[in-house]
Structure formats: structure tokens, C-alpha cells
mmCIF file of C-alpha atoms and ligand atoms in Angstrom:
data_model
loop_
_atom_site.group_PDB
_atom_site.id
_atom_site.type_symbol
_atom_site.label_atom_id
_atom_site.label_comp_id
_atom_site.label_asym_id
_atom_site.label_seq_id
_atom_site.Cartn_x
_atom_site.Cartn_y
_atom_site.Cartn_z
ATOM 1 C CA UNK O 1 3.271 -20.904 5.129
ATOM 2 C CA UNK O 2 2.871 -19.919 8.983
ATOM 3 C CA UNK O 3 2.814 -15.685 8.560
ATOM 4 C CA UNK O 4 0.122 -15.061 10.150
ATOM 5 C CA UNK O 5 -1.284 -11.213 9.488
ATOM 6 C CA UNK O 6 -4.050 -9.352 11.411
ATOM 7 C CA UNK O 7 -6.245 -6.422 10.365
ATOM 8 C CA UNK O 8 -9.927 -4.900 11.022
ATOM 9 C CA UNK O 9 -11.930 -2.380 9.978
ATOM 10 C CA UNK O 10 -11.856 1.819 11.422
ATOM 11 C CA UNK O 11 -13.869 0.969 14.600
ATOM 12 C CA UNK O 12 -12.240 -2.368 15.555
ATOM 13 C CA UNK O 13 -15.856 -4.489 15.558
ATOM 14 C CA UNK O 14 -14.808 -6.416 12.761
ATOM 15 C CA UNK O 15 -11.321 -8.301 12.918
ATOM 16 C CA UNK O 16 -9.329 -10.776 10.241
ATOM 17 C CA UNK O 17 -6.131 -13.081 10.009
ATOM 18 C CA UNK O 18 -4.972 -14.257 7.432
ATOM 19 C CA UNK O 19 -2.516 -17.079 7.223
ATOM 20 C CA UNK O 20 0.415 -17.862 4.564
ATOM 21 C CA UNK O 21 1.129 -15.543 1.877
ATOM 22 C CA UNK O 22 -1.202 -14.143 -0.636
ATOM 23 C CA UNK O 23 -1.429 -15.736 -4.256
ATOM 24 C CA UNK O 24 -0.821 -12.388 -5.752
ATOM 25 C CA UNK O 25 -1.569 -8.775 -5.037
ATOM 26 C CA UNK O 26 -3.946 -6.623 -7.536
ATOM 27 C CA UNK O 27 -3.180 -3.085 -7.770
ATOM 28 C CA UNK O 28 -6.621 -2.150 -9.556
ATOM 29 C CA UNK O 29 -6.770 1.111 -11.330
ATOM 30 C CA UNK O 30 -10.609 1.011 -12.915
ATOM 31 C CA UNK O 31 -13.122 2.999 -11.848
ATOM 32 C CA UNK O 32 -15.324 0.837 -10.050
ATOM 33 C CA UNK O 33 -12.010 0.585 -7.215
ATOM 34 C CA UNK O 34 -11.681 3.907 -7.362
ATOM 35 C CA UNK O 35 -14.893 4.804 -6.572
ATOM 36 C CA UNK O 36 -15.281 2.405 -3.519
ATOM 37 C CA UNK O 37 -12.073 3.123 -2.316
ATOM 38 C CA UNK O 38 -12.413 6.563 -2.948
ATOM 39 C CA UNK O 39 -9.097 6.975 -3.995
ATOM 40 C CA UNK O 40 -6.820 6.293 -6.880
ATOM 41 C CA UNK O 41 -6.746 2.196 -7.228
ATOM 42 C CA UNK O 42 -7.139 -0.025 -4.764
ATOM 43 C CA UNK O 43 -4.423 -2.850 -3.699
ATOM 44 C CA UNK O 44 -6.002 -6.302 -2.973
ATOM 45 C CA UNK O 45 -3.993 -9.019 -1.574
ATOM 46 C CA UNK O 46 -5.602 -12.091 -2.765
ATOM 47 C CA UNK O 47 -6.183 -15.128 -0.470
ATOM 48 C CA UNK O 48 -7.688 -18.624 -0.791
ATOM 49 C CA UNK O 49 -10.843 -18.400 1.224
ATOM 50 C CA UNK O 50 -9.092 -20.461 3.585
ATOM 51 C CA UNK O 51 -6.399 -18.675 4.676
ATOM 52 C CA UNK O 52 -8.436 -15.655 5.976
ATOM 53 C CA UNK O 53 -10.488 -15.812 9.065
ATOM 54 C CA UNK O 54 -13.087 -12.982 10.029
ATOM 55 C CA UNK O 55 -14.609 -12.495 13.203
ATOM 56 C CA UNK O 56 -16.858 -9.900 14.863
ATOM 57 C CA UNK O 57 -20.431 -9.215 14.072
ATOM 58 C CA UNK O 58 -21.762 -10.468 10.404
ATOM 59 C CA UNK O 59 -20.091 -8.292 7.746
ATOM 60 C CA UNK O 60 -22.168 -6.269 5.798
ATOM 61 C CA UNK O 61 -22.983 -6.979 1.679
ATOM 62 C CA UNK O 62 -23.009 -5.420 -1.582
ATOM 63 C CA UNK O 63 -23.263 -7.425 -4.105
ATOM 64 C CA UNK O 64 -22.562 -5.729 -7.779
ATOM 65 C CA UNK O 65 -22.808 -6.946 -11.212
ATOM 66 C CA UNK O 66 -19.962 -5.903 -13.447
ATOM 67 C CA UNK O 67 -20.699 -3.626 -16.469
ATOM 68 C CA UNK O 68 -18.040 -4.920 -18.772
ATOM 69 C CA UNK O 69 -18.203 -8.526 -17.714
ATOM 70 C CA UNK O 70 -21.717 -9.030 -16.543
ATOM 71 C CA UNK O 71 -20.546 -10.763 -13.177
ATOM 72 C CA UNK O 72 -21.026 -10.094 -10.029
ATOM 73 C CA UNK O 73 -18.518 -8.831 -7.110
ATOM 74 C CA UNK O 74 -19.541 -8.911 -4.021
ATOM 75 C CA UNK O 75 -17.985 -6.241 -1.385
ATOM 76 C CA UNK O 76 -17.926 -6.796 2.255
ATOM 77 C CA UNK O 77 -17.955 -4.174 5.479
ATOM 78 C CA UNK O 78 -18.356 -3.534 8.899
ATOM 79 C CA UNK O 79 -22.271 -3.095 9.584
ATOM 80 C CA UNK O 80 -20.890 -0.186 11.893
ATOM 81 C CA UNK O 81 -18.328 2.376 10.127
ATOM 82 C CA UNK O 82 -18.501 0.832 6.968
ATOM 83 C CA UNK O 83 -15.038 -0.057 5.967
ATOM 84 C CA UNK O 84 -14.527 -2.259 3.317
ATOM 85 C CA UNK O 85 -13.021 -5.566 4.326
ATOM 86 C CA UNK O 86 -12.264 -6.773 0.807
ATOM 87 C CA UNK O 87 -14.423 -8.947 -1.708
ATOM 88 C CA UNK O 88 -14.998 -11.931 -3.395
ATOM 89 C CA UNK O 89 -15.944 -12.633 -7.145
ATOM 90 C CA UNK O 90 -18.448 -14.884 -9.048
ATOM 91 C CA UNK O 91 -15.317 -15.375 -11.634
ATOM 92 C CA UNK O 92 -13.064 -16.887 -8.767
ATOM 93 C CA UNK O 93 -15.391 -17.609 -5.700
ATOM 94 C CA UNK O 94 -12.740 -19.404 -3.423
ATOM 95 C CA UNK O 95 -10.744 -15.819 -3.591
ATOM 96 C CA UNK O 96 -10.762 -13.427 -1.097
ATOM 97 C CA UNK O 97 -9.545 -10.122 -1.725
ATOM 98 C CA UNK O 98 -8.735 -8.194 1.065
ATOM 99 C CA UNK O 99 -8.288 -4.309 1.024
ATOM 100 C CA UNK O 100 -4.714 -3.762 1.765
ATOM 101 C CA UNK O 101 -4.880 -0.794 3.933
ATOM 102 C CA UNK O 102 -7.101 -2.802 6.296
ATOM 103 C CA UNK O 103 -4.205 -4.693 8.008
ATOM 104 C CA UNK O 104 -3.328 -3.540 11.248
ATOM 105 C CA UNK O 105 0.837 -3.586 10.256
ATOM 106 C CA UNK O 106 0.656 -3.503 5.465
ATOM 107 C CA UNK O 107 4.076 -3.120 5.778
ATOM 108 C CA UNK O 108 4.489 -6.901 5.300
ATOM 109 C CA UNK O 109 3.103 -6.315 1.665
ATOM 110 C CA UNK O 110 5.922 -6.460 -0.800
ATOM 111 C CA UNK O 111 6.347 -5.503 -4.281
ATOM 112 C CA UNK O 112 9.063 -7.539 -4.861
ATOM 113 C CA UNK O 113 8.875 -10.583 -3.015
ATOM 114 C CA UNK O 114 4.806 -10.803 -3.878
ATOM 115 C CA UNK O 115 3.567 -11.235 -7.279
ATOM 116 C CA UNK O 116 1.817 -7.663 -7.290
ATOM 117 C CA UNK O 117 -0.086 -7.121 -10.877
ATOM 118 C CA UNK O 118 -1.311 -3.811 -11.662
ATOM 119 C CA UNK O 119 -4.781 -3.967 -13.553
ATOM 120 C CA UNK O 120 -6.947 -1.416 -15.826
ATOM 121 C CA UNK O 121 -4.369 0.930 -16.480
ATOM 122 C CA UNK O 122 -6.511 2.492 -19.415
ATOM 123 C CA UNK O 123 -8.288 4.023 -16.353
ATOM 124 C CA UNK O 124 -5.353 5.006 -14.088
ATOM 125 C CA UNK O 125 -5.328 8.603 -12.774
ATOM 126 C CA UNK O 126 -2.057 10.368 -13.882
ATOM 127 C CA UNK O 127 -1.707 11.752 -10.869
ATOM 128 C CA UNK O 128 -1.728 8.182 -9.126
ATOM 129 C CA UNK O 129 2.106 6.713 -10.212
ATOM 130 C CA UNK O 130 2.917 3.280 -11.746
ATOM 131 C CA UNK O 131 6.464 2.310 -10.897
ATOM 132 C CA UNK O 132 8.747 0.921 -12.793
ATOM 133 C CA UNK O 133 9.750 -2.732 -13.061
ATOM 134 C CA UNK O 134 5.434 -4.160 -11.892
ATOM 135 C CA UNK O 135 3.449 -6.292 -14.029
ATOM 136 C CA UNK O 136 1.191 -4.073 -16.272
ATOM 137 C CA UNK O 137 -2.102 -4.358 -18.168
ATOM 138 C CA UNK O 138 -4.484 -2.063 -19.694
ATOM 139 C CA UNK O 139 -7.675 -4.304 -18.689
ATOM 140 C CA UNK O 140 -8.148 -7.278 -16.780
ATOM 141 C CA UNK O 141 -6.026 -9.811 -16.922
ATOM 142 C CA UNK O 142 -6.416 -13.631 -15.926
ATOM 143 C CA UNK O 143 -2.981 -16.178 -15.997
HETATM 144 ZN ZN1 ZN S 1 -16.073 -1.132 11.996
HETATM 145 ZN ZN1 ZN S 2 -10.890 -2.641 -9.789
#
């Protein structure tokens, strides 16, 4: 558990490392991802709290509740460009999600070898496509 992985937000102020690999990787297709990504799902390695390490000035907060679940989520960014770091949830506060696309080198990020699960497919674009052979659920989805 020594892989060590770095990444940052658009303007550089805000850096991370994160060591080991992730528990799991969500590939989140609801609509709440989709609108903060802007895009069609967002992919979330998922850390313990532990293995990341941020540094830089104090990352911004957004803390929102959940319509279906009534929870909150709370998204972190760089006070400066705004880039979305990753997040953290009242359901599993000692996870850290981290946005994948923030890592300087996501090539590292494997379907195969990690345990990706793709999430709230009911709300998946069709012009976003779900490969074959991934872990699949309609909704959200806890082991
Ligand atoms: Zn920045
Ligand atoms: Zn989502």
C-alpha cells in the first residue's frame, strides 16, 4: 500500500496525495454529479480520510442536503478557480471522494484491477456509455 498519487485543482493553489489504493471507485450517473461536474457522471475514487493529504490554502465548502436521502454531502474546491476536489458524506464521514479527473497522471485508475461500481443508472444520459462487464445499479447502492 505505498502508490502514492498526486493531483490539484486548474490553477495549481490547491494540491493532494493520496496514498495506497482506493476502496472502490463510484462512477455516479444521478443528476446531482452531473450537474456539479457538468458533465455526464462523475468518477470518484474513494479513500479513507487518511490516505489523502491536501495542502494549499483552506478549500472552499458546500455543504448539500440530499433530496432522496435527506443527508448531507459536502463538496470541496479551490477558493480560487473553483475546481472541485472531491467530497465527503454524512452517510460515510471517514470517506473521501476525490474527483477523478483531478489527478495530475488518472491513468493509474483501473477498471479492472479497482472495484469501480457504477451508481444511479435510472439517470444515466444515453449518450454517456456503460461498458460491459462493471458493476451496475439503478440507485444507490451500499455493500
Ligand atoms: Zn485552484
Ligand atoms: Zn452522484
Amino acid at each position: 500500500m505505498s502508490t502514492k498519487h498526486e493531483g490539484g485543482c486548474v490553477c495549481g493553489a490547491v494540491r493532494y496525495e493520496t496514498q495506497g489504493d482506493p476502496m472502490r471507485v463510484s462512477v455516479c450517473h444521478c443528476t446531482w454529479c452531473q450537474r456539479r461536474t457538468g458533465s455526464a457522471f462523475a468518477v470518484e475514487p474513494v479513500f479513507q480520510m487518511e490516505q489523502v493529504v491536501v495542502s494549499g490554502p483552506p478549500l472552499s465548502r458546500y455543504r448539500h442536503i440530499s433530496d432522496s436521502s435527506g443527508r448531507w454531502l459536502e463538496l470541496a474546491f479551490c477558493p480560487t478557480c473553483g475546481t472541485n476536489i472531491g467530497f465527503v458524506t454524512e452517510r460515510a464521514p471517514d470517506l473521501q471522494f476525490i474527483d477523478a479527473g483531478t489527478f495530475d497522471d488518472p491513468t493509474w485508475i483501473n477498471a479492472e484491477t479497482h472495484n469501480f461500481r457504477r451508481i444511479y443508472l435510472r439517470s444515466a444520459q444515453n449518450w454517456a456509455e456503460v461498458p460491459d462487464g462493471v458493476e451496475q445499479h439503478e440507485a444507490f447502492y451500499q455493500a
